[in-house]
PDB file of C-alpha atoms in Angstrom:
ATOM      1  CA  UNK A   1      -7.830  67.793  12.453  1.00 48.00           C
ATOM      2  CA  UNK A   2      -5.623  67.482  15.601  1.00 53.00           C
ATOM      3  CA  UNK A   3      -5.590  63.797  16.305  1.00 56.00           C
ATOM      4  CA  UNK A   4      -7.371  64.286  20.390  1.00 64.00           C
ATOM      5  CA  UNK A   5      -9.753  66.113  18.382  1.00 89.00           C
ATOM      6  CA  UNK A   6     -11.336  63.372  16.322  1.00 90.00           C
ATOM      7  CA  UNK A   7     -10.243  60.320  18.799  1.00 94.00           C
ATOM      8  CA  UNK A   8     -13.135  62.599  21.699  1.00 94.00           C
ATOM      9  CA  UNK A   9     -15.923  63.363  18.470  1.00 95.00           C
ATOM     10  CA  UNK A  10     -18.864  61.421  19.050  1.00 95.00           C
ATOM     11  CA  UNK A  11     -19.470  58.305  17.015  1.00 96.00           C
ATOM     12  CA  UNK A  12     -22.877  59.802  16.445  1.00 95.00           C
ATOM     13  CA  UNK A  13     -21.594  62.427  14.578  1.00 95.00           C
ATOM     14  CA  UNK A  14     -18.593  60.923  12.381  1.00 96.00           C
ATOM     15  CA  UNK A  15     -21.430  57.739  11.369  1.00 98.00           C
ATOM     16  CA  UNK A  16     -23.253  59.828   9.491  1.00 97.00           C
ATOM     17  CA  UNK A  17     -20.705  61.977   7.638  1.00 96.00           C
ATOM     18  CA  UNK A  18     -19.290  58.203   6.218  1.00 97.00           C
ATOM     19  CA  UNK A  19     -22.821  57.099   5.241  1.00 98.00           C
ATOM     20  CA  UNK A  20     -23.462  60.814   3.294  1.00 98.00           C
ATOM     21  CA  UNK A  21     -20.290  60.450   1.676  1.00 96.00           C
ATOM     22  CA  UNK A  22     -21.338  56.914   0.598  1.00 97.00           C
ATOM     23  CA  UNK A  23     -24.992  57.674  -0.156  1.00 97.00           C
ATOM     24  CA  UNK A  24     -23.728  60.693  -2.400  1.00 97.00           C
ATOM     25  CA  UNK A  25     -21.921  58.582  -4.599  1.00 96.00           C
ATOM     26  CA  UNK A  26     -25.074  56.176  -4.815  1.00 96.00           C
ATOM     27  CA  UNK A  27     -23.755  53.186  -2.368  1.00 97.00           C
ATOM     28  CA  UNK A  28     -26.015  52.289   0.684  1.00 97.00           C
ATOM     29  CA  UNK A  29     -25.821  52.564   4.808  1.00 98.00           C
ATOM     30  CA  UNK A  30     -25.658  48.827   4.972  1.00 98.00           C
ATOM     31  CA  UNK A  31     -22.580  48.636   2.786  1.00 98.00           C
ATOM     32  CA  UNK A  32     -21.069  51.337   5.064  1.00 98.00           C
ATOM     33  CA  UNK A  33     -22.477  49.397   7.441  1.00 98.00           C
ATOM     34  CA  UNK A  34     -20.825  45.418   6.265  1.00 98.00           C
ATOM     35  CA  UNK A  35     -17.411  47.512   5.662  1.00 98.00           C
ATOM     36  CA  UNK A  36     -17.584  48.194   9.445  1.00 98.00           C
ATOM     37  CA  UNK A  37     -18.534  44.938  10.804  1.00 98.00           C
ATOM     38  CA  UNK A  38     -15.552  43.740   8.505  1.00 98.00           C
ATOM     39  CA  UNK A  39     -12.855  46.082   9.988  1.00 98.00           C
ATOM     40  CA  UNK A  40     -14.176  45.930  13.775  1.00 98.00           C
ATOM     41  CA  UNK A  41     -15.705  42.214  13.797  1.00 98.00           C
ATOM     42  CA  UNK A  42     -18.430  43.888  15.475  1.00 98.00           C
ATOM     43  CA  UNK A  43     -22.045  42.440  14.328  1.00 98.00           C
ATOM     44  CA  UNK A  44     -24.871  44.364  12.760  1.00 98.00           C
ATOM     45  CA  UNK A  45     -26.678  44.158  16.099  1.00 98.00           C
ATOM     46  CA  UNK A  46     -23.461  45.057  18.129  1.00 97.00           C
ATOM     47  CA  UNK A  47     -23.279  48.067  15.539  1.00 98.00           C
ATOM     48  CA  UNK A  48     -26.584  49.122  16.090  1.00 97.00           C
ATOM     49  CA  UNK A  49     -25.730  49.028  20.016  1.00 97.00           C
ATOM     50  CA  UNK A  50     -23.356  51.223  19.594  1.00 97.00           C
ATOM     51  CA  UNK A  51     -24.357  53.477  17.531  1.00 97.00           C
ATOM     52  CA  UNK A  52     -27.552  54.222  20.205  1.00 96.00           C
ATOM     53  CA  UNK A  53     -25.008  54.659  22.637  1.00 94.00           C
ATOM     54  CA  UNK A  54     -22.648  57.966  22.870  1.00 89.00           C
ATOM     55  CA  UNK A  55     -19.738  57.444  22.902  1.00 97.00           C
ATOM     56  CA  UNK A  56     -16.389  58.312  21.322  1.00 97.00           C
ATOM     57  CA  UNK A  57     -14.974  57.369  18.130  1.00 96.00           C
ATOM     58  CA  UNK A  58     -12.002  56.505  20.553  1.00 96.00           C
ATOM     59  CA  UNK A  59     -14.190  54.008  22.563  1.00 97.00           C
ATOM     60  CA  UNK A  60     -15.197  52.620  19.378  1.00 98.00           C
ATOM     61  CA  UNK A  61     -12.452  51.443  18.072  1.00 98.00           C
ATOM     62  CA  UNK A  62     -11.358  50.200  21.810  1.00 97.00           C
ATOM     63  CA  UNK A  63     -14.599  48.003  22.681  1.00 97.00           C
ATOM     64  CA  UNK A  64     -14.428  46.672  18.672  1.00 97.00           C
ATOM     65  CA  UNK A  65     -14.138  42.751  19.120  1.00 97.00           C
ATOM     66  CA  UNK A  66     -10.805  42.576  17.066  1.00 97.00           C
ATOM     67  CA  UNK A  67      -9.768  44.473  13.632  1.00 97.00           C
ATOM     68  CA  UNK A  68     -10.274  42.258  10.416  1.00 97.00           C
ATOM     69  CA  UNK A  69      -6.745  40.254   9.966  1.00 95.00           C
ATOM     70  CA  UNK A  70      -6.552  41.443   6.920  1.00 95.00           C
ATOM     71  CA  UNK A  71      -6.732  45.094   7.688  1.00 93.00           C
ATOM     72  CA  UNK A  72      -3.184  44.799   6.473  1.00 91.00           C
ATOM     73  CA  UNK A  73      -3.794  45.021   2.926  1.00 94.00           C
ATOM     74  CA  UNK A  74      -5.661  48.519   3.298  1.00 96.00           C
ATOM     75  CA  UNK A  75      -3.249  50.388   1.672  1.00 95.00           C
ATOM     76  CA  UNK A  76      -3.329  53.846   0.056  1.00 94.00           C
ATOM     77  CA  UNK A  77      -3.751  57.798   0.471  1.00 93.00           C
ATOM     78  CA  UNK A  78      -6.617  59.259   3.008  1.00 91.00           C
ATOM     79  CA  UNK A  79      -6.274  63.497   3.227  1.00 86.00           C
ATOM     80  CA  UNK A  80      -2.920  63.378   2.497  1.00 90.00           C
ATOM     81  CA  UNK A  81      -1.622  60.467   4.689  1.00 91.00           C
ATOM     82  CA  UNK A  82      -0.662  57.066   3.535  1.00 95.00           C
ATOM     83  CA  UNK A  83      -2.532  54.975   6.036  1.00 95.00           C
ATOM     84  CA  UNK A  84       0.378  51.833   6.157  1.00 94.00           C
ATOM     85  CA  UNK A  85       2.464  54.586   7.379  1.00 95.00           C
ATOM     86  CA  UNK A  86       0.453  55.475  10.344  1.00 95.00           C
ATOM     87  CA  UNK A  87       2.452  54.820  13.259  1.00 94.00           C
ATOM     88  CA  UNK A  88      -0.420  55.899  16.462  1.00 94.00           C
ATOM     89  CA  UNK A  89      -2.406  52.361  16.186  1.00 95.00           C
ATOM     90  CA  UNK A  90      -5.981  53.996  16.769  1.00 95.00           C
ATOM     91  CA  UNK A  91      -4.960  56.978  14.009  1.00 94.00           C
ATOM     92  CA  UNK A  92      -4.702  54.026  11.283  1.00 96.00           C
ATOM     93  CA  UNK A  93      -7.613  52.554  12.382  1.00 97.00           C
ATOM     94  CA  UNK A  94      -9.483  55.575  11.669  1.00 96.00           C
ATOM     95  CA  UNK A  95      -7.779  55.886   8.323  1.00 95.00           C
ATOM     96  CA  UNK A  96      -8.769  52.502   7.649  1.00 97.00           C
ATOM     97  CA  UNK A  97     -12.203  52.977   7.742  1.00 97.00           C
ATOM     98  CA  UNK A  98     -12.316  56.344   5.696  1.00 96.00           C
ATOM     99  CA  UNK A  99     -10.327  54.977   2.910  1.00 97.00           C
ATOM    100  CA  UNK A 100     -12.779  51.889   2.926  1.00 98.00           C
ATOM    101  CA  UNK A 101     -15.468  54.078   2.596  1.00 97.00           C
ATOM    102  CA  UNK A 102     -13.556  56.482   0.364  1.00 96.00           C
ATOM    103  CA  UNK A 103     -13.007  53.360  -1.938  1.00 97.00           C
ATOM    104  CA  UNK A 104     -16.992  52.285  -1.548  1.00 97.00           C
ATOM    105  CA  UNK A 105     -17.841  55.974  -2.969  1.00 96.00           C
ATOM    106  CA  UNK A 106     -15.456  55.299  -5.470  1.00 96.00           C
ATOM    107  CA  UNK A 107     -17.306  52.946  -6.891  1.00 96.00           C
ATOM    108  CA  UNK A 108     -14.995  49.572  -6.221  1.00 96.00           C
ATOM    109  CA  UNK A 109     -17.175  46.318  -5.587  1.00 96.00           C
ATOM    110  CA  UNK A 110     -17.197  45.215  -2.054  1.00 95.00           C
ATOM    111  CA  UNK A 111     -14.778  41.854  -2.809  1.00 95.00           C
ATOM    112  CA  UNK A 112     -12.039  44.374  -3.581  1.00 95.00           C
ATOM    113  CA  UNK A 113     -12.956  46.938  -0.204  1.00 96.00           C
ATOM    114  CA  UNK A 114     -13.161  43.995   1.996  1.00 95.00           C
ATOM    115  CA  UNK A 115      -9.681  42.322   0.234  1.00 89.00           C
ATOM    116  CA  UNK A 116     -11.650  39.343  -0.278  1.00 77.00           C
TER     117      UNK A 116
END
């Protein structure tokens, strides 16, 4: 997916495709959910705010309070990509967060997702 492409999608429509792929797999929205307000520092009531708002997965990740410090340690392969090789900032930050997820459907307890 051209990266302008999924940097203008609506959060609206990406939140639910990461949910699905965790609910599939037998994992819940509020794990998706606590992975989130791990990466972002956002709160579960500053999630919820923006979630009922549209905007952009862009805007998103620019309004998010401050990435987890240890977002540094998400390492690995997401579609082909190894996401500590990411050099566009916002790109890896989107990578981040799928291979999080990816990892939650996966089956991998949330102390090892959220390098705890």
């Amino acid at each position: 997916m051209p990266r302008q492409s999924i940097f203008n999608m609506s959060l609206n429509k990406i939140y639910p495709a990461l949910v699905q792929k965790a609910e599939r797999k037998n994992r819940t929205q509020a794990e998706v959910n606590q992975i989130i307000c791990w990466l972002t520092s956002y709160s579960q009531s500053d999630l919820d705010t923006q979630l009922a708002k549209d905007i952009t997965y862009q805007t998103f990740f620019e309004e998010a309070p401050q990435m987890n410090p240890n977002c540094a340690l998400i390492t690995g392969v997401v579609c082909g990509i190894r996401v500590e090789d990411i050099e566009d900032p916002l790109m890896q930050k989107i990578h981040w967060l799928d291979k999080l997820v990816d990892e939650l459907a996966k089956g991998k307890t949330m102390e090892k997702i959220l390098r705890e």
